[in-house]
Short mmCIF file of C-alpha atoms in Angstrom, two decimals:
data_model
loop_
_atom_site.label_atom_id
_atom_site.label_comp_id
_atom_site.label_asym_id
_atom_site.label_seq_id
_atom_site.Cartn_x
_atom_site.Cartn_y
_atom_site.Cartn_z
CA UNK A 1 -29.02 25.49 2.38
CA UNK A 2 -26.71 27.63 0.31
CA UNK A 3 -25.56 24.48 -2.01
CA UNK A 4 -29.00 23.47 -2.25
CA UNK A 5 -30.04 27.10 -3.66
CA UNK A 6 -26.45 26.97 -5.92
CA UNK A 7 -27.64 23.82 -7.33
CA UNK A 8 -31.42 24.87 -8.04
CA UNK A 9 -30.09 28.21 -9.58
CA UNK A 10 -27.50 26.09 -11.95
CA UNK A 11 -30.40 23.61 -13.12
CA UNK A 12 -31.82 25.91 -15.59
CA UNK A 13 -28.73 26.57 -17.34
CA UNK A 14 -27.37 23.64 -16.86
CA UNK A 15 -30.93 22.24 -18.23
CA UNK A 16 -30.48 25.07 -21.29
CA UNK A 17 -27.06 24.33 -22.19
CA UNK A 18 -28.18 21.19 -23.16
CA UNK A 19 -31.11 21.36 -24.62
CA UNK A 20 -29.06 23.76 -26.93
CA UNK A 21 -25.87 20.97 -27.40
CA UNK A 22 -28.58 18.51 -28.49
CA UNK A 23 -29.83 20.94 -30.55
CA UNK A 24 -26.37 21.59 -32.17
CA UNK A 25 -25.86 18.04 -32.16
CA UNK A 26 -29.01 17.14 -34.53
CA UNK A 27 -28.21 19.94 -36.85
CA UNK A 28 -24.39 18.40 -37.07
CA UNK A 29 -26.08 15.03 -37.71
CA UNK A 30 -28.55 16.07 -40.59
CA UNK A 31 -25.89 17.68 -42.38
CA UNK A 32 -23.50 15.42 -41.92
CA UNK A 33 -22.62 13.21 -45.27
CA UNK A 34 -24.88 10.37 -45.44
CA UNK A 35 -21.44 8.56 -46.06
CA UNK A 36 -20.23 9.17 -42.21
CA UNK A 37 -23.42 7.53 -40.92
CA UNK A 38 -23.98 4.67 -43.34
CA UNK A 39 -21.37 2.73 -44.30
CA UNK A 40 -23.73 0.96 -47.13
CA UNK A 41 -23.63 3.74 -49.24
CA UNK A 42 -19.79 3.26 -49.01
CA UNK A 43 -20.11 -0.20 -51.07
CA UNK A 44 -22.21 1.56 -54.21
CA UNK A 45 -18.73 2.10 -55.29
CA UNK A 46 -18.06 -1.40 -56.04
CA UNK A 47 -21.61 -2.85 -55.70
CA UNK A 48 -23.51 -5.98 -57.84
CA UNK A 49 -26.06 -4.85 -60.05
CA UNK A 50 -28.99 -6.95 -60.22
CA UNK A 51 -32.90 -6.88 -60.90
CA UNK A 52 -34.56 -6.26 -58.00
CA UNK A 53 -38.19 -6.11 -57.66
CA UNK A 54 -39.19 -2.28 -56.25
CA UNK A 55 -42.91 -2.52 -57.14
CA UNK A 56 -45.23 -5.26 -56.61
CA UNK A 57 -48.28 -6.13 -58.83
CA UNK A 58 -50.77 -5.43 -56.22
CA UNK A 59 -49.24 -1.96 -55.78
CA UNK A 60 -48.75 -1.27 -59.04
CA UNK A 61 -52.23 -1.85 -60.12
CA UNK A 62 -53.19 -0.09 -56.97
CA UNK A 63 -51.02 3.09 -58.02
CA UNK A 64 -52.62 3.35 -61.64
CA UNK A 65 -56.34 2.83 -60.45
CA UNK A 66 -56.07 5.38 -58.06
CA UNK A 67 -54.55 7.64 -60.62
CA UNK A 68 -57.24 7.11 -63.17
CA UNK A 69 -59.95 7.80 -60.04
CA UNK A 70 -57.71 10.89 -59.19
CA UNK A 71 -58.08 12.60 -62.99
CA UNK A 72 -62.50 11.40 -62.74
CA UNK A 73 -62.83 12.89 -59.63
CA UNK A 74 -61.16 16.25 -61.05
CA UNK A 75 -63.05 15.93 -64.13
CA UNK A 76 -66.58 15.92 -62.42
CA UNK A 77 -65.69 17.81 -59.45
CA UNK A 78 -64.73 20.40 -62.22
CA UNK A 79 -68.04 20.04 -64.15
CA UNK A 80 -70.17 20.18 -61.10
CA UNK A 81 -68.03 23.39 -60.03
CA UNK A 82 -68.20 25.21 -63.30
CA UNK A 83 -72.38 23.68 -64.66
CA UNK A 84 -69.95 22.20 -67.75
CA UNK A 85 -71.22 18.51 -68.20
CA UNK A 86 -69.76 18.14 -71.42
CA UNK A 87 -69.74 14.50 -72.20
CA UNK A 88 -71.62 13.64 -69.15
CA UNK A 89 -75.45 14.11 -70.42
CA UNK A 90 -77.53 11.46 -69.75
CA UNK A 91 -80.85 11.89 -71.34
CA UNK A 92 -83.46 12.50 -69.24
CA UNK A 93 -81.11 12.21 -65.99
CA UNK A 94 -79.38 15.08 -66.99
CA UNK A 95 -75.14 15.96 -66.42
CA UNK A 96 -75.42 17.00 -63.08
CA UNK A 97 -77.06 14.20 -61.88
CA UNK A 98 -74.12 11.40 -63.71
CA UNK A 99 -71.34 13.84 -62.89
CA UNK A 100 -72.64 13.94 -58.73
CA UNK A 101 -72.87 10.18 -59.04
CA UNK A 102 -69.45 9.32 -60.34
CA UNK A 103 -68.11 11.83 -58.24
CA UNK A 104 -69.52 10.16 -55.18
CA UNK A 105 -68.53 6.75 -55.73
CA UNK A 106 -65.14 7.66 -57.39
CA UNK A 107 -64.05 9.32 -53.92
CA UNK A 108 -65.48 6.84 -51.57
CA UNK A 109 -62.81 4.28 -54.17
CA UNK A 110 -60.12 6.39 -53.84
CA UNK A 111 -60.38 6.49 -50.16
CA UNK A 112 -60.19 2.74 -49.55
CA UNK A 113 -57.69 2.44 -51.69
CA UNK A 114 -55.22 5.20 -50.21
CA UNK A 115 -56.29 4.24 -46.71
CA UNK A 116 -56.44 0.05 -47.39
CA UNK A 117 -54.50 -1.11 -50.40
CA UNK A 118 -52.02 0.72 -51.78
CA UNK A 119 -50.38 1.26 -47.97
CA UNK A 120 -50.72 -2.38 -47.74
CA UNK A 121 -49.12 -3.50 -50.85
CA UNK A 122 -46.77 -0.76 -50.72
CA UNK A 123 -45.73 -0.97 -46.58
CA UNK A 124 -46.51 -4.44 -45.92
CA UNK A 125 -45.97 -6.17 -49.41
CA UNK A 126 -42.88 -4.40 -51.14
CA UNK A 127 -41.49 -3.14 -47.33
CA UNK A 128 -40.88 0.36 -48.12
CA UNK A 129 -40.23 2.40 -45.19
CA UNK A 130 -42.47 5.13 -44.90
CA UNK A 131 -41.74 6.58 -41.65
CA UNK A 132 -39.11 9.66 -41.46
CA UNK A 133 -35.94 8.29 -40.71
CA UNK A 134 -32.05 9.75 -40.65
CA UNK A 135 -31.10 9.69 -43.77
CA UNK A 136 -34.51 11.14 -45.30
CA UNK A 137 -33.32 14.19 -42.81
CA UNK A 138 -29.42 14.31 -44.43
CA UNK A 139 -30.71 13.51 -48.08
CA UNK A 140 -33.40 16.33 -47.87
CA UNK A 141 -31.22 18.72 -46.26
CA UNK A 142 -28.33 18.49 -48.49
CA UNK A 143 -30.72 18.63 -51.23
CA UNK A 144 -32.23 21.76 -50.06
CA UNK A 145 -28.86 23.03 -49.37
CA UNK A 146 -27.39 22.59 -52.80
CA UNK A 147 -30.40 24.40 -54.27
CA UNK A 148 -29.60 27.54 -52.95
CA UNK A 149 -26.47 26.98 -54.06
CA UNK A 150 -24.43 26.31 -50.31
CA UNK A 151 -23.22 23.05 -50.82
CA UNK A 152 -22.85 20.53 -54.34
CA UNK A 153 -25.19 18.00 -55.07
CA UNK A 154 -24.05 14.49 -53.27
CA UNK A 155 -22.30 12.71 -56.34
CA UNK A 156 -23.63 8.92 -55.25
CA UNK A 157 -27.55 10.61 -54.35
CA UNK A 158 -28.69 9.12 -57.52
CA UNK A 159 -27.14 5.51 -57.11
CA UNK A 160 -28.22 5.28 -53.40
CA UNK A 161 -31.90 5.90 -54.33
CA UNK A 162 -31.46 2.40 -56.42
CA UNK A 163 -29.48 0.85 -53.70
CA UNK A 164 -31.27 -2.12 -52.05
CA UNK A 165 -30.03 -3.95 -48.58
CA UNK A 166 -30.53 -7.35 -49.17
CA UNK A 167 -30.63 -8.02 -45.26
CA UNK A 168 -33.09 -4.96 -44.17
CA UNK A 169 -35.13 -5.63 -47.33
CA UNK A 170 -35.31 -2.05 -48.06
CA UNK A 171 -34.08 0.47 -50.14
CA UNK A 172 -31.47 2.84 -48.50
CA UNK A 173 -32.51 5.59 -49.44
CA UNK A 174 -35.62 7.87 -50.90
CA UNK A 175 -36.43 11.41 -52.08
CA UNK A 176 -37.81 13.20 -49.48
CA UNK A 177 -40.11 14.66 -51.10
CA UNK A 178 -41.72 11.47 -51.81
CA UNK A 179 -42.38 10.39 -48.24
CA UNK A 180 -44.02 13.46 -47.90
CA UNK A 181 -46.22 13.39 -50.77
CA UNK A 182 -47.27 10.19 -49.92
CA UNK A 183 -48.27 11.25 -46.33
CA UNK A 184 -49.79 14.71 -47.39
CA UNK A 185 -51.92 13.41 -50.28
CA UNK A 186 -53.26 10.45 -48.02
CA UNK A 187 -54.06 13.71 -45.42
CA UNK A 188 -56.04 15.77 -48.14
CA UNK A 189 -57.70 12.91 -49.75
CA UNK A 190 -59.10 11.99 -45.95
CA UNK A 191 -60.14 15.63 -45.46
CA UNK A 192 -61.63 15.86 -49.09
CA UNK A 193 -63.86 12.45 -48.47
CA UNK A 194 -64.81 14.10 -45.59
CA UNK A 195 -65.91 17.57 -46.49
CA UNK A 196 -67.66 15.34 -49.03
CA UNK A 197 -69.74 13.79 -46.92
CA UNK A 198 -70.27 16.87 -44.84
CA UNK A 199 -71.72 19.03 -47.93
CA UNK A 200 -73.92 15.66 -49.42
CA UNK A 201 -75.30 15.38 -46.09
CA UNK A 202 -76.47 19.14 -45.68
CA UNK A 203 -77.90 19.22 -48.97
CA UNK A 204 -79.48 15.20 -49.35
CA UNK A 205 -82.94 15.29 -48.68
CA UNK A 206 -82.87 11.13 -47.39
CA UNK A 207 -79.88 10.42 -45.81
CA UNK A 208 -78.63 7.18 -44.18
CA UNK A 209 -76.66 6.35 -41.27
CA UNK A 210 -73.35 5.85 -43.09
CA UNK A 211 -73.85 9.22 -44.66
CA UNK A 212 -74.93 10.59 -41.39
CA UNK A 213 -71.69 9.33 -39.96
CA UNK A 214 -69.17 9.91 -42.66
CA UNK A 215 -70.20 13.64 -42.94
CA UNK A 216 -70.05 14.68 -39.24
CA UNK A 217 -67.95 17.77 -39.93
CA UNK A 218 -71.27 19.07 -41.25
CA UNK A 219 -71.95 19.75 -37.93
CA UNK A 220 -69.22 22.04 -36.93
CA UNK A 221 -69.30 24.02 -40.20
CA UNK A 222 -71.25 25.68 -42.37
CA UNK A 223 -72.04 24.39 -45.88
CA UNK A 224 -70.68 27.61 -47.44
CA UNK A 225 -67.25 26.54 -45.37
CA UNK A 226 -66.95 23.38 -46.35
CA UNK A 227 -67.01 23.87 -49.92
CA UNK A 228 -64.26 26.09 -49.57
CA UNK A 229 -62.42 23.77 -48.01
CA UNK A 230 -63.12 21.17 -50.80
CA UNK A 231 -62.00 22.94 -53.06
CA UNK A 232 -59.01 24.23 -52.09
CA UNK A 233 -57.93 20.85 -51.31
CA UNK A 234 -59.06 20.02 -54.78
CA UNK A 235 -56.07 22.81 -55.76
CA UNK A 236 -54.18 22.10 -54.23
CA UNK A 237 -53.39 18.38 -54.64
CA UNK A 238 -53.56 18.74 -58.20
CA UNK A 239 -50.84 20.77 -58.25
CA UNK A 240 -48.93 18.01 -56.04
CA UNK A 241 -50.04 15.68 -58.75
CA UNK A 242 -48.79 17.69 -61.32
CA UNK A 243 -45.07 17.93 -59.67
CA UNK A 244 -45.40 14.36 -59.19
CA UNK A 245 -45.77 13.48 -62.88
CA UNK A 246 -43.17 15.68 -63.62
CA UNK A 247 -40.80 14.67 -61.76
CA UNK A 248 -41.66 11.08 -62.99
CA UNK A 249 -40.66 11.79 -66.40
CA UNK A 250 -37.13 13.70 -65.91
CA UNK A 251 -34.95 11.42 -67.56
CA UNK A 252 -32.86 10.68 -64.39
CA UNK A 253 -36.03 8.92 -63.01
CA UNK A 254 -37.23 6.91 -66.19
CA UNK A 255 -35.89 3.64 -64.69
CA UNK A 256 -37.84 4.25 -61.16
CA UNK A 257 -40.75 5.36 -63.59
CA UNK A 258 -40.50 1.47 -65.60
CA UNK A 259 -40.86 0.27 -62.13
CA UNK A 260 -43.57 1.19 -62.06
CA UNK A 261 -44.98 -0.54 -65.04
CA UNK A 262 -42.89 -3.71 -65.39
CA UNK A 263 -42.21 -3.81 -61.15
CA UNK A 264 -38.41 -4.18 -61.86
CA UNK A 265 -35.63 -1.74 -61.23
CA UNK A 266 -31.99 -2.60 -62.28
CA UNK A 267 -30.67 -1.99 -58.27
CA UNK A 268 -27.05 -1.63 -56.39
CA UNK A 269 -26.85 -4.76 -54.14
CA UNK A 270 -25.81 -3.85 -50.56
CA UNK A 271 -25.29 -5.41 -47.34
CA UNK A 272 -25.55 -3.65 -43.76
CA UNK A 273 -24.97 -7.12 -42.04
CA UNK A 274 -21.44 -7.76 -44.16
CA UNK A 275 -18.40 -8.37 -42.00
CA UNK A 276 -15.61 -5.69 -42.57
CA UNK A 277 -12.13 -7.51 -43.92
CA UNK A 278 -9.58 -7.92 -41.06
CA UNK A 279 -12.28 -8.37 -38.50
CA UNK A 280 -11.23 -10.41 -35.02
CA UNK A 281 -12.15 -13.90 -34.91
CA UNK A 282 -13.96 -14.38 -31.34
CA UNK A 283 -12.24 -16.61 -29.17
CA UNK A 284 -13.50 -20.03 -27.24
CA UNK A 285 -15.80 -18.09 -24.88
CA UNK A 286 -17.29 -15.89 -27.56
CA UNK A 287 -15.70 -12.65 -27.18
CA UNK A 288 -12.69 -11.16 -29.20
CA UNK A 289 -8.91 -12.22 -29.53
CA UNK A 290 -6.20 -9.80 -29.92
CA UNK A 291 -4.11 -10.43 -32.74
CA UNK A 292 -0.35 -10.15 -32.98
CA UNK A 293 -1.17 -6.97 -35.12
CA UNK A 294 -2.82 -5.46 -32.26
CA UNK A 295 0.65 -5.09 -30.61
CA UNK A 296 1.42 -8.52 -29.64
CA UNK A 297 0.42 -11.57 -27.92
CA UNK A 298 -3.04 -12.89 -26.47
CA UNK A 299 -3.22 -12.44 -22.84
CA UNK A 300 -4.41 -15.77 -21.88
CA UNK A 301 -0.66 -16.90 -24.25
CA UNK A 302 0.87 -14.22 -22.08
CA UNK A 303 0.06 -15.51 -18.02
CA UNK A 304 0.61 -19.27 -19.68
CA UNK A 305 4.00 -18.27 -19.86
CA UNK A 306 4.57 -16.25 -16.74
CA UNK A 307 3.04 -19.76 -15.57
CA UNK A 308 6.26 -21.29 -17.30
CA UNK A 309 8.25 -18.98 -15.42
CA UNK A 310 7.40 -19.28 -12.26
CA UNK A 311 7.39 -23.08 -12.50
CA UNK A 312 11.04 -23.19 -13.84
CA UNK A 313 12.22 -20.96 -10.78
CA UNK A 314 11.97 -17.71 -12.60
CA UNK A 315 14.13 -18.44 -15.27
CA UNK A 316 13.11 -17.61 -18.63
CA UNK A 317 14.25 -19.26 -22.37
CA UNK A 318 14.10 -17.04 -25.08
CA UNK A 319 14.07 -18.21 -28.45
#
């Protein structure tokens, strides 16, 4: 009974003390260099250049469409806003009217194409990697890190973002900032088309059932709510925008920034499947042979002589 209460009472800590070495354990491993865990970035060093496609044509065109929709949908979302159709008068239809219309349509585009074809060109076609993944963790948090000033900026960050594994078919690694404006801008675009629909469908006098549908959140908030939460959105992904075409232009991203245009980026060639110099060749039955550098002779060359031995009585020859 007594061991039986000594072990329930040392569960918790036991359970606690390592929940908190895990937890030491991850912060050790996201800042750790990205060097220690990933021995591609290693071969930058002496790495082929070569032209590697980053940006297909698909995604490309994808990636400027949506960015002209992006700039219309701010331009008449800002008219309808501010009763400034400037440009948008239509005789006897009138700027609000035009400006409503283009503003429709122009977000129900941008929504397929977030949600359909640019991930599909840009997951399934070009095979970027858009989940979070280890090195997004090291690369952000040494880049955070050196901003206030607690560590240096990783000398080989630069090359690795142009670094492409010809085996994974993927780049090694990314700015995390741009995983997560691809994920957060897909997020407020969804919640904009929606809030959308919810305030056209409180205020349309003949609605459909798509409409009816697509604007649901019309009935779990008030009209007067739901434009506030348009256009806050509205905010603040236009500021995301804006960072994102300034950091487009920096100099130090001009070549990622061509990709975009001509599809091309001039890329370190790496290989995470490449055999290491000096490796063991496996033996007859597939596994690995000791070399004489190990510290000496196989063992299967080893009991073949004691075999020797024994059948010469013991005696042993050395040469």
């Amino acid at each position: 009974m007594s061991g039986t209460t000594d072990d329930a009472n040392e569960t918790p800590a036991s359970d606690g003390t390592g929940v908190l070495a895990r937890a030491r354990r991850l912060v050790r491993l996201a800042r750790a260099d990205l060097k220690e865990t990933d021995d591609r970035v290693a071969q930058l060093e002496t790495a082929e250049r070569r032209s590697v496609e980053r940006h297909s044509l698909g995604n490309r065109i994808s990636h400027w469409v949506q960015a002209i929709l992006f700039f219309l949908l701010l331009w008449t979302g800002f008219a309808i806003w501010t009763g400034n159709y400037v440009l948008l008068e239509s005789g006897i239809w009138g700027g609000y009217y035009v400006a409503f219309g283009i503003h429709m349509w122009t977000g129900i585009l941008i929504a397929a194409i977030t949600f359909v074809v640019f991930p599909y060109y840009y997951v399934f076609v070009d095979k970027h990697h858009q989940l979070l993944e280890l090195a997004d963790i090291q690369v952000g948090t040494a880049i955070a890190e050196a901003f206030v000033g607690l560590r240096k900026y990783l000398p080989y960050y630069h090359d690795a973002r142009r670094a492409y594994d010809e085996e994974e078919g993927d780049w090694i690694a990314h700015h995390p900032m741009q995983k997560t404006f691809f994920w957060w801008i897909a997020i407020f675009i969804g919640i904009l088309a929606l809030t959308g629909f919810g305030m056209y469908r409180e205020m349309t006098t003949e609605s459909t059932w798509w409409i009816d549908a697509l604007g649901f959140m019309a009935g779990w908030l008030a009209l007067e709510t739901l434009k506030q939460i348009h256009l806050l959105l509205a905010f603040i992904t236009a500021v995301m925008v804006m960072f994102h075409i300034y950091f487009a232009v920096l100099p130090s991203n001009w070549d990622v920034l061509r990709s975009m245009v001509f599809g091309d980026v001039n890329a370190f060639i790496v290989h995470s499947g490449r055999e290491e110099a000096g490796s063991e060749e496996p033996s007859s039955e597939g596994g690995p042979t000791p070399t004489a550098a190990d510290g000496g002779q196989s063992r299967s060359t080893e009991e073949d002589e004691t075999s020797d031995d024994a059948a010469r009585g013991g005696e042993r020859t050395d040469e």
